Amino acid sequence: MRLADATWTDADATDADLAVLPVGSTEQHGPHAPLGTDVLTAERVAEAAADAYDDEVVVAPALPVGVAEEHRQFTGTLWLQPETFRTNVREVVGSLASHGWDRVVVVNGHGGNVPALGEVCSTITRHDDAYAVPFTWFDAVGDHSADMGHAGPLETAFLRHTDPELVREDRIEAARDGASDHWGEWTAHTNLAHDSAEFTENGVVGDPSAGDAERGEELLSLATDSLCDLLGAVAERDVSRPPHR
């Protein structure tokens, strides 16, 4: 059930206790991909898994702004401070839990959200009347994960499958030519660069031309299967906290 499309009486009638909360970012994705890429991909995976899962799952509206200050030099990028983002996620999960949807998988499409999501899901589970875990789709696509850059082959492939009209195909060559081949500037296992503009001319990391729609279809299928497995584990898990030892 997509919560934003339902009436309150539809929502009240569901027996679901599982919910997915898509989170992403509104940030640059090179000259060829939309600012909303991370929101779109998270939504598509969340919706596909909810459709494929055996029992009903509530799909909450996506949170479109995340922890993305690393892209601030590129026009259109929006960002929250980590503490604001954590509060946003925690309060939305709390709202879901108040209606009985108290087992929540936060489906993430943005790498910059990962540390804050780990922290807030732990806080929710330890201190609130809910159980929450994060799921980042591009970490759950097998060997493809090694190619994850930024607006590179994976995200471009995904959009070419799900939302091809949003990919500016006439800019792919320019996106590739201005791209970095890896994220950051590394010395002694330390990234010296805090902002993406330090190492990529146009915001792209990786070769977007290496991601076709067929690969995107496989990415969505793999991520959907992984999320369905996770939903099953969350549904069956004993989420009570261990006693003091």
Coordinates of N, CA, C and O in Angstrom, one line a residue, residues 15-188:
D15 N -3.8 -4.7 7.6 CA -3.2 -5.5 8.7 C -1.7 -5.5 8.8 O -1.1 -6.2 9.6
A16 N -1.1 -4.7 8.0 CA 0.4 -4.7 7.9 C 1.0 -4.2 9.2 O 0.5 -3.3 9.8
D17 N 2.1 -4.7 9.5 CA 3.0 -4.1 10.5 C 4.4 -3.8 10.0 O 5.2 -3.2 10.7
L18 N 4.6 -4.1 8.7 CA 5.8 -3.8 8.0 C 5.7 -2.5 7.2 O 4.7 -2.3 6.5
A19 N 6.7 -1.7 7.2 CA 6.7 -0.5 6.4 C 8.1 -0.3 5.8 O 9.1 -0.7 6.4
V20 N 8.1 0.3 4.6 CA 9.4 0.7 4.0 C 9.3 2.2 3.9 O 8.3 2.8 3.5
L21 N 10.5 2.9 4.2 CA 10.6 4.3 4.1 C 11.7 4.6 3.2 O 12.9 4.5 3.5
P22 N 11.4 5.1 1.9 CA 12.5 5.4 1.0 C 13.1 6.7 1.4 O 12.4 7.7 1.8
V23 N 14.5 6.8 1.4 CA 15.2 8.0 1.6 C 16.2 8.2 0.6 O 16.8 7.2 0.1
G24 N 16.5 9.4 0.2 CA 17.5 9.7 -0.8 C 18.2 11.0 -0.7 O 18.5 11.4 0.4
S25 N 18.3 11.7 -1.8 CA 18.9 13.0 -1.7 C 18.5 13.8 -3.0 O 18.1 13.2 -4.0
T26 N 18.6 15.1 -2.9 CA 18.4 15.9 -4.1 C 19.8 16.6 -4.3 O 20.2 17.5 -3.5
E27 N 20.5 16.1 -5.2 CA 21.9 16.5 -5.4 C 22.3 16.3 -6.9 O 21.7 15.5 -7.6
Q28 N 23.4 16.9 -7.2 CA 23.9 16.8 -8.6 C 24.2 15.3 -8.9 O 24.7 14.6 -8.1
H29 N 23.9 15.0 -10.2 CA 24.3 13.7 -10.7 C 24.8 13.9 -12.1 O 24.3 13.3 -13.1
G30 N 25.8 14.8 -12.2 CA 26.4 15.1 -13.5 C 25.5 15.8 -14.4 O 24.3 16.2 -14.1
P31 N 25.9 16.1 -15.7 CA 25.1 16.8 -16.6 C 24.0 16.0 -17.3 O 23.1 16.5 -18.0
H32 N 23.9 14.7 -17.0 CA 23.0 13.8 -17.7 C 21.9 13.1 -16.9 O 21.0 12.6 -17.5
A33 N 22.0 13.2 -15.6 CA 21.1 12.5 -14.7 C 20.4 13.5 -13.8 O 21.0 14.5 -13.4
P34 N 19.2 13.2 -13.4 CA 18.4 14.2 -12.6 C 18.9 14.4 -11.2 O 19.5 13.4 -10.6
L35 N 18.7 15.5 -10.6 CA 19.0 15.8 -9.2 C 18.4 14.8 -8.3 O 18.9 14.5 -7.2
G36 N 17.2 14.3 -8.6 CA 16.4 13.4 -7.8 C 16.8 11.9 -8.0 O 16.0 11.1 -7.5
T37 N 17.9 11.6 -8.6 CA 18.3 10.2 -8.8 C 18.2 9.4 -7.6 O 17.6 8.3 -7.6
D38 N 18.7 9.8 -6.5 CA 18.8 9.0 -5.3 C 17.4 8.7 -4.7 O 17.2 7.7 -4.1
V39 N 16.5 9.7 -4.8 CA 15.2 9.5 -4.4 C 14.4 8.5 -5.3 O 13.8 7.6 -4.8
L40 N 14.6 8.7 -6.6 CA 13.9 7.8 -7.6 C 14.3 6.4 -7.4 O 13.5 5.5 -7.4
T41 N 15.6 6.1 -7.3 CA 16.1 4.7 -7.2 C 15.6 4.1 -5.9 O 15.1 2.9 -5.9
A42 N 15.6 4.8 -4.8 CA 15.1 4.3 -3.5 C 13.6 4.0 -3.6 O 13.2 2.9 -3.1
E43 N 12.9 4.9 -4.2 CA 11.4 4.6 -4.4 C 11.1 3.4 -5.2 O 10.3 2.6 -4.9
R44 N 11.8 3.3 -6.4 CA 11.6 2.2 -7.3 C 11.9 0.9 -6.6 O 11.1 -0.1 -6.8
V45 N 13.0 0.8 -5.8 CA 13.3 -0.5 -5.1 C 12.2 -0.8 -4.1 O 11.8 -1.9 -3.9
A46 N 11.9 0.2 -3.3 CA 10.9 0.0 -2.2 C 9.6 -0.4 -2.8 O 8.9 -1.3 -2.2
E47 N 9.1 0.2 -3.8 CA 7.8 -0.1 -4.4 C 7.8 -1.5 -5.1 O 6.9 -2.3 -4.9
A48 N 8.9 -1.9 -5.7 CA 9.0 -3.2 -6.4 C 9.0 -4.3 -5.3 O 8.4 -5.3 -5.5
A49 N 9.7 -4.1 -4.2 CA 9.8 -5.1 -3.2 C 8.4 -5.2 -2.5 O 8.0 -6.3 -2.1
A50 N 7.8 -4.1 -2.2 CA 6.4 -4.1 -1.6 C 5.5 -4.9 -2.5 O 4.6 -5.7 -2.0
D51 N 5.6 -4.7 -3.8 CA 4.7 -5.5 -4.8 C 5.0 -6.9 -4.8 O 4.1 -7.8 -4.9
A52 N 6.3 -7.3 -4.6 CA 6.8 -8.7 -4.8 C 6.6 -9.5 -3.5 O 6.5 -10.7 -3.5
Y53 N 6.6 -8.8 -2.3 CA 6.5 -9.5 -1.0 C 5.2 -10.1 -0.8 O 4.2 -9.7 -1.3
D54 N 5.2 -11.2 -0.1 CA 4.0 -12.1 0.1 C 2.9 -11.4 0.9 O 1.7 -11.6 0.6
D55 N 3.2 -10.6 1.9 CA 2.3 -9.9 2.7 C 2.3 -8.4 2.4 O 3.2 -7.9 1.7
E56 N 1.2 -7.7 2.9 CA 1.1 -6.3 2.6 C 2.2 -5.5 3.3 O 2.6 -5.8 4.5
V57 N 2.7 -4.5 2.6 CA 3.8 -3.6 3.1 C 3.3 -2.2 2.9 O 2.9 -1.9 1.8
V58 N 3.5 -1.4 3.9 CA 3.2 0.1 3.7 C 4.4 0.8 3.1 O 5.5 0.6 3.7
V59 N 4.2 1.5 2.0 CA 5.3 2.3 1.4 C 5.1 3.7 1.8 O 4.1 4.4 1.3
A60 N 5.9 4.2 2.7 CA 5.8 5.6 3.1 C 6.3 6.6 2.0 O 7.1 6.2 1.2
P61 N 5.9 7.8 2.0 CA 6.4 8.8 1.1 C 7.9 9.0 1.3 O 8.4 8.9 2.5
A62 N 8.6 9.2 0.2 CA 10.1 9.3 0.3 C 10.5 10.6 1.0 O 9.9 11.6 0.8
L63 N 11.6 10.5 1.7 CA 12.3 11.7 2.2 C 13.3 12.2 1.2 O 14.3 11.5 1.0
P64 N 13.1 13.3 0.5 CA 13.9 13.7 -0.7 C 15.2 14.4 -0.4 O 16.0 14.6 -1.4
V65 N 15.5 14.9 0.8 CA 16.7 15.6 1.1 C 17.5 14.9 2.2 O 16.9 14.5 3.2
G66 N 18.8 14.7 1.9 CA 19.6 13.9 2.8 C 20.9 14.6 3.2 O 21.0 15.9 3.1
V67 N 21.9 13.9 3.6 CA 23.2 14.4 4.0 C 24.1 14.5 2.8 O 24.7 13.5 2.4
A68 N 24.1 15.6 2.2 CA 24.7 15.7 0.8 C 25.6 17.0 0.7 O 25.8 17.5 -0.5
E69 N 26.1 17.6 1.7 CA 26.8 18.8 1.6 C 28.1 18.6 0.8 O 28.6 19.6 0.3
E70 N 28.5 17.4 0.6 CA 29.7 17.1 -0.2 C 29.5 17.5 -1.7 O 30.5 17.6 -2.4
H71 N 28.3 17.8 -2.1 CA 28.0 18.2 -3.5 C 27.6 19.6 -3.6 O 27.0 20.1 -4.6
R72 N 27.9 20.4 -2.5 CA 27.3 21.8 -2.4 C 27.7 22.7 -3.5 O 27.1 23.7 -3.8
Q73 N 28.9 22.5 -4.2 CA 29.4 23.4 -5.2 C 28.6 23.3 -6.5 O 28.8 24.1 -7.4
F74 N 27.7 22.2 -6.6 CA 27.0 22.0 -7.8 C 25.5 22.5 -7.6 O 24.8 22.1 -6.7
T75 N 25.1 23.4 -8.5 CA 23.8 24.1 -8.4 C 22.6 23.1 -8.3 O 22.6 22.1 -9.1
G76 N 21.7 23.3 -7.4 CA 20.5 22.5 -7.2 C 20.6 21.5 -6.1 O 19.6 21.0 -5.6
T77 N 21.9 21.2 -5.6 CA 22.0 20.3 -4.5 C 21.4 20.9 -3.2 O 21.7 22.1 -2.9
L78 N 20.7 20.1 -2.5 CA 20.1 20.4 -1.2 C 20.7 19.5 -0.2 O 21.0 18.4 -0.5
W79 N 20.8 20.0 1.1 CA 21.3 19.1 2.1 C 20.8 19.5 3.5 O 20.4 20.6 3.7
L80 N 20.8 18.5 4.3 CA 20.5 18.6 5.7 C 21.8 18.2 6.5 O 22.6 17.4 6.1
Q81 N 21.9 18.8 7.7 CA 22.9 18.4 8.6 C 22.6 17.0 9.1 O 21.4 16.6 9.2
P82 N 23.6 16.1 9.5 CA 23.2 14.8 9.9 C 22.2 14.7 11.0 O 21.4 13.8 11.0
E83 N 22.4 15.6 12.0 CA 21.4 15.5 13.1 C 20.0 15.9 12.7 O 19.0 15.3 13.2
T84 N 19.8 16.8 11.7 CA 18.5 17.1 11.2 C 17.9 15.9 10.5 O 16.8 15.6 10.6
F85 N 18.8 15.3 9.7 CA 18.3 14.1 8.9 C 17.9 13.0 9.9 O 16.9 12.4 9.7
R86 N 18.7 12.7 10.9 CA 18.4 11.7 11.8 C 17.1 12.0 12.5 O 16.2 11.1 12.7
T87 N 16.8 13.2 12.9 CA 15.6 13.6 13.5 C 14.4 13.4 12.6 O 13.3 12.9 13.0
N88 N 14.6 13.8 11.3 CA 13.5 13.6 10.3 C 13.2 12.1 10.2 O 12.0 11.8 10.3
V89 N 14.1 11.3 10.0 CA 13.9 9.8 9.9 C 13.2 9.3 11.2 O 12.2 8.6 11.1
R90 N 13.7 9.7 12.3 CA 13.2 9.1 13.6 C 11.8 9.5 13.8 O 10.9 8.7 14.2
E91 N 11.4 10.8 13.5 CA 10.0 11.2 13.7 C 9.1 10.6 12.7 O 7.9 10.3 13.0
V92 N 9.5 10.4 11.5 CA 8.6 9.7 10.5 C 8.4 8.3 10.9 O 7.3 7.7 10.8
V93 N 9.5 7.6 11.3 CA 9.3 6.2 11.8 C 8.4 6.1 13.0 O 7.6 5.2 13.1
G94 N 8.5 7.1 13.9 CA 7.7 7.2 15.0 C 6.2 7.4 14.6 O 5.3 6.8 15.2
S95 N 6.0 8.2 13.6 CA 4.6 8.3 13.1 C 4.1 7.0 12.5 O 2.9 6.6 12.8
L96 N 4.9 6.3 11.8 CA 4.5 5.0 11.2 C 4.1 4.1 12.4 O 3.1 3.4 12.3
A97 N 5.0 4.0 13.3 CA 4.8 3.1 14.5 C 3.5 3.4 15.2 O 2.9 2.5 15.8
S98 N 3.2 4.6 15.3 CA 2.0 5.0 16.1 C 0.7 4.4 15.5 O -0.3 4.3 16.2
H99 N 0.8 4.1 14.2 CA -0.4 3.4 13.5 C -0.3 1.9 13.5 O -1.1 1.3 12.8
G100 N 0.8 1.4 14.1 CA 0.9 -0.1 14.1 C 2.0 -0.6 13.2 O 2.3 -1.8 13.1
W101 N 2.5 0.3 12.3 CA 3.6 -0.2 11.3 C 4.9 0.1 12.0 O 5.7 1.0 11.7
D102 N 5.2 -0.8 12.9 CA 6.4 -0.6 13.8 C 7.6 -1.4 13.5 O 8.6 -1.4 14.3
R103 N 7.6 -2.0 12.3 CA 8.8 -2.7 11.8 C 9.1 -2.0 10.5 O 8.4 -2.2 9.5
V104 N 10.2 -1.2 10.4 CA 10.4 -0.4 9.3 C 11.8 -0.6 8.7 O 12.8 -0.7 9.4
V105 N 11.8 -0.8 7.4 CA 13.1 -0.9 6.7 C 13.3 0.5 5.9 O 12.4 0.9 5.2
V106 N 14.3 1.2 6.3 CA 14.6 2.5 5.6 C 15.4 2.2 4.4 O 16.6 1.7 4.4
V107 N 14.8 2.4 3.2 CA 15.4 2.0 1.9 C 16.1 3.2 1.4 O 15.5 4.2 1.0
N108 N 17.5 3.1 1.3 CA 18.3 4.3 1.0 C 18.9 4.2 -0.4 O 19.4 3.2 -0.9
G109 N 19.0 5.4 -1.0 CA 19.6 5.5 -2.3 C 20.8 6.4 -2.4 O 21.3 6.7 -3.5
H110 N 21.3 6.9 -1.2 CA 22.4 7.9 -1.2 C 23.5 7.5 -0.2 O 23.2 7.3 1.0
G111 N 24.7 7.3 -0.7 CA 25.8 6.9 0.1 C 26.1 7.8 1.3 O 26.5 7.4 2.4
G112 N 25.9 9.1 1.1 CA 26.1 10.1 2.2 C 25.2 9.9 3.4 O 25.5 10.4 4.5
N113 N 24.1 9.2 3.2 CA 23.1 9.0 4.3 C 23.5 7.8 5.2 O 23.0 7.7 6.3
V114 N 24.4 7.0 4.7 CA 24.7 5.7 5.4 C 25.1 5.8 6.9 O 24.5 5.2 7.7
P115 N 26.1 6.7 7.2 CA 26.4 6.7 8.6 C 25.3 7.2 9.5 O 25.0 6.6 10.6
A116 N 24.5 8.2 9.1 CA 23.4 8.8 9.9 C 22.3 7.7 10.0 O 21.7 7.6 11.1
L117 N 22.1 7.0 9.0 CA 21.0 6.0 9.0 C 21.3 4.8 10.0 O 20.5 4.4 10.7
G118 N 22.6 4.4 10.0 CA 23.0 3.4 10.9 C 22.8 3.9 12.4 O 22.3 3.1 13.2
E119 N 23.1 5.1 12.6 CA 23.0 5.7 14.0 C 21.5 5.8 14.4 O 21.1 5.4 15.5
V120 N 20.7 6.3 13.5 CA 19.3 6.6 13.9 C 18.5 5.3 14.0 O 17.6 5.2 14.8
C121 N 18.8 4.3 13.1 CA 18.0 3.1 13.2 C 18.4 2.4 14.6 O 17.5 1.8 15.2
S122 N 19.6 2.5 15.0 CA 20.0 1.9 16.3 C 19.3 2.7 17.4 O 18.8 2.0 18.4
T123 N 19.2 4.0 17.3 CA 18.5 4.8 18.4 C 17.0 4.4 18.4 O 16.5 4.2 19.5
I124 N 16.4 4.3 17.3 CA 15.0 4.0 17.2 C 14.7 2.6 17.9 O 13.8 2.5 18.7
T125 N 15.5 1.7 17.5 CA 15.3 0.3 18.0 C 15.6 0.2 19.5 O 14.9 -0.5 20.3
R126 N 16.6 1.0 20.0 CA 16.9 0.9 21.5 C 16.0 1.7 22.3 O 15.7 1.3 23.5
H127 N 15.4 2.8 21.8 CA 14.7 3.7 22.7 C 13.3 4.0 22.3 O 12.6 4.7 23.1
D128 N 12.8 3.7 21.1 CA 11.5 4.0 20.7 C 10.6 2.7 20.6 O 11.1 1.6 20.7
D129 N 9.4 2.9 20.4 CA 8.4 1.8 20.2 C 8.4 1.3 18.7 O 7.3 1.3 18.1
A130 N 9.6 1.0 18.2 CA 9.7 0.6 16.8 C 11.0 -0.2 16.6 O 11.9 -0.1 17.5
Y131 N 11.1 -0.9 15.5 CA 12.3 -1.6 15.1 C 12.6 -1.1 13.7 O 11.7 -1.1 12.8
A132 N 13.8 -0.6 13.5 CA 14.2 -0.1 12.2 C 15.6 -0.6 11.8 O 16.5 -0.7 12.6
V133 N 15.7 -0.8 10.5 CA 17.0 -1.2 10.0 C 17.2 -0.5 8.6 O 16.2 -0.2 7.9
P134 N 18.4 -0.1 8.3 CA 18.7 0.5 7.0 C 19.0 -0.5 5.9 O 19.6 -1.5 6.2
F135 N 18.7 -0.1 4.7 CA 19.0 -1.0 3.5 C 19.4 0.0 2.4 O 18.6 0.8 1.9
T136 N 20.6 -0.2 1.9 CA 21.1 0.7 0.8 C 21.1 -0.2 -0.4 O 21.9 -1.2 -0.5
W137 N 20.3 0.1 -1.4 CA 20.1 -0.8 -2.6 C 21.4 -1.1 -3.3 O 21.5 -2.3 -3.7
F138 N 22.3 -0.2 -3.5 CA 23.4 -0.5 -4.4 C 24.5 -1.3 -3.6 O 25.5 -1.7 -4.2
D139 N 24.3 -1.6 -2.3 CA 25.1 -2.5 -1.6 C 24.6 -4.0 -1.7 O 25.2 -4.9 -1.2
A140 N 23.4 -4.1 -2.4 CA 22.7 -5.4 -2.4 C 22.5 -5.9 -3.8 O 21.5 -6.6 -4.0
V141 N 23.5 -5.7 -4.7 CA 23.3 -6.1 -6.1 C 24.5 -6.9 -6.5 O 24.9 -6.9 -7.7
G142 N 25.1 -7.7 -5.6 CA 26.1 -8.6 -5.9 C 27.4 -7.9 -6.4 O 27.8 -6.9 -5.9
D143 N 28.0 -8.5 -7.5 CA 29.3 -8.0 -8.0 C 29.1 -6.6 -8.6 O 30.1 -5.9 -8.8
H144 N 27.9 -6.3 -9.0 CA 27.7 -4.9 -9.5 C 28.1 -3.8 -8.6 O 28.5 -2.7 -9.0
S145 N 28.0 -4.1 -7.3 CA 28.3 -3.0 -6.3 C 29.7 -2.4 -6.4 O 29.9 -1.3 -6.1
A146 N 30.6 -3.2 -7.0 CA 32.0 -2.7 -7.1 C 32.1 -1.6 -8.1 O 33.1 -0.8 -8.1
D147 N 31.1 -1.4 -9.0 CA 31.1 -0.4 -10.0 C 30.4 0.9 -9.5 O 30.2 1.8 -10.3
M148 N 29.9 0.9 -8.3 CA 29.2 2.1 -7.9 C 30.1 3.3 -7.7 O 31.0 3.3 -7.0
G149 N 29.8 4.3 -8.5 CA 30.5 5.6 -8.4 C 29.6 6.6 -8.0 O 29.0 6.6 -6.9
H150 N 29.4 7.6 -8.9 CA 28.4 8.6 -8.7 C 27.9 9.1 -10.0 O 28.7 9.6 -10.8
A151 N 26.6 8.9 -10.3 CA 26.1 9.1 -11.6 C 26.8 8.3 -12.7 O 26.9 8.8 -13.9
G152 N 27.4 7.2 -12.3 CA 28.2 6.4 -13.2 C 27.4 5.3 -13.8 O 26.2 5.4 -14.0
P153 N 28.0 4.1 -14.0 CA 27.3 3.0 -14.7 C 26.1 2.5 -14.0 O 25.1 2.2 -14.7
L154 N 26.1 2.3 -12.7 CA 25.0 1.7 -12.0 C 23.8 2.6 -12.0 O 22.7 2.2 -12.3
E155 N 23.9 3.8 -11.5 CA 22.8 4.7 -11.4 C 22.2 5.1 -12.8 O 21.0 5.1 -13.0
T156 N 23.1 5.2 -13.8 CA 22.7 5.5 -15.1 C 21.9 4.3 -15.7 O 20.8 4.5 -16.3
A157 N 22.4 3.1 -15.5 CA 21.8 1.9 -16.0 C 20.4 1.8 -15.3 O 19.4 1.4 -16.0
F158 N 20.3 2.0 -14.0 CA 19.0 1.9 -13.3 C 18.0 2.8 -13.9 O 16.9 2.4 -14.2
L159 N 18.4 4.1 -14.1 CA 17.4 5.1 -14.6 C 17.1 4.8 -16.1 O 15.9 5.0 -16.5
R160 N 18.0 4.2 -16.8 CA 17.7 3.9 -18.2 C 16.6 2.8 -18.3 O 15.9 2.7 -19.2
H161 N 16.6 2.0 -17.2 CA 15.5 1.0 -17.2 C 14.2 1.5 -16.6 O 13.1 1.3 -17.2
T162 N 14.3 2.3 -15.5 CA 13.1 2.7 -14.8 C 12.5 4.0 -15.3 O 11.3 4.2 -15.3
D163 N 13.3 4.9 -15.6 CA 12.9 6.3 -16.0 C 13.8 6.8 -17.1 O 14.4 7.9 -17.0
P164 N 13.7 6.2 -18.3 CA 14.6 6.6 -19.3 C 14.5 8.0 -19.8 O 15.4 8.6 -20.4
E165 N 13.3 8.5 -19.7 CA 13.0 9.9 -20.2 C 13.8 10.9 -19.4 O 13.9 12.1 -19.9
L166 N 14.3 10.6 -18.2 CA 15.0 11.5 -17.4 C 16.5 11.5 -17.6 O 17.2 12.4 -17.1
V167 N 17.0 10.6 -18.4 CA 18.4 10.5 -18.7 C 18.7 11.4 -20.0 O 18.1 11.1 -21.1
R168 N 19.6 12.3 -19.9 CA 19.9 13.2 -21.1 C 21.0 12.5 -21.9 O 22.2 12.6 -21.7
E169 N 20.5 11.6 -22.8 CA 21.4 10.8 -23.6 C 22.4 11.6 -24.4 O 23.5 11.1 -24.6
D170 N 22.0 12.8 -24.8 CA 22.9 13.6 -25.6 C 24.1 14.2 -24.8 O 25.0 14.8 -25.4
R171 N 24.1 14.0 -23.5 CA 25.1 14.5 -22.6 C 26.0 13.4 -22.0 O 26.9 13.6 -21.2
I172 N 25.7 12.1 -22.4 CA 26.5 11.0 -21.8 C 28.0 11.1 -22.1 O 28.8 10.9 -21.2
E173 N 28.3 11.5 -23.3 CA 29.8 11.6 -23.7 C 30.4 12.7 -22.9 O 31.6 12.5 -22.4
A174 N 29.8 13.8 -22.7 CA 30.3 14.9 -21.9 C 30.5 14.5 -20.4 O 31.4 14.8 -19.7
A175 N 29.5 13.7 -20.0 CA 29.5 13.2 -18.6 C 30.7 12.3 -18.4 O 31.4 12.4 -17.4
R176 N 30.9 11.4 -19.3 CA 32.1 10.5 -19.2 C 33.4 11.3 -19.3 O 34.3 11.0 -18.5
D177 N 33.5 12.3 -20.2 CA 34.8 13.0 -20.4 C 35.2 13.8 -19.2 O 36.4 14.0 -18.9
G178 N 34.2 14.3 -18.4 CA 34.5 15.1 -17.3 C 34.5 14.4 -16.0 O 34.6 15.0 -14.9
A179 N 34.4 13.0 -16.0 CA 34.3 12.2 -14.8 C 35.6 11.9 -14.2 O 36.6 11.8 -14.9
S180 N 35.6 11.6 -12.9 CA 36.7 11.0 -12.2 C 36.5 9.4 -12.3 O 35.4 9.0 -12.4
D181 N 37.6 8.7 -12.2 CA 37.5 7.3 -12.3 C 37.3 6.6 -10.9 O 37.1 5.4 -10.8
H182 N 37.4 7.4 -9.8 CA 37.1 6.9 -8.5 C 36.7 8.0 -7.6 O 36.9 9.2 -7.9
W183 N 36.2 7.6 -6.4 CA 35.7 8.6 -5.5 C 36.8 9.0 -4.5 O 37.4 8.2 -3.9
G184 N 37.1 10.3 -4.5 CA 38.0 10.9 -3.5 C 39.4 11.0 -3.9 O 39.8 10.6 -5.1
E185 N 40.3 11.5 -3.0 CA 41.7 11.6 -3.2 C 42.4 10.9 -2.0 O 42.3 11.4 -0.8
W186 N 43.0 9.7 -2.2 CA 43.4 8.9 -1.1 C 44.9 8.8 -0.8 O 45.7 8.7 -1.8
T187 N 45.2 9.0 0.4 CA 46.6 8.8 0.9 C 46.6 8.0 2.2 O 45.8 8.4 3.1
A188 N 47.3 7.0 2.4 CA 47.4 6.2 3.6 C 46.0 5.8 4.1 O 45.6 5.9 5.2

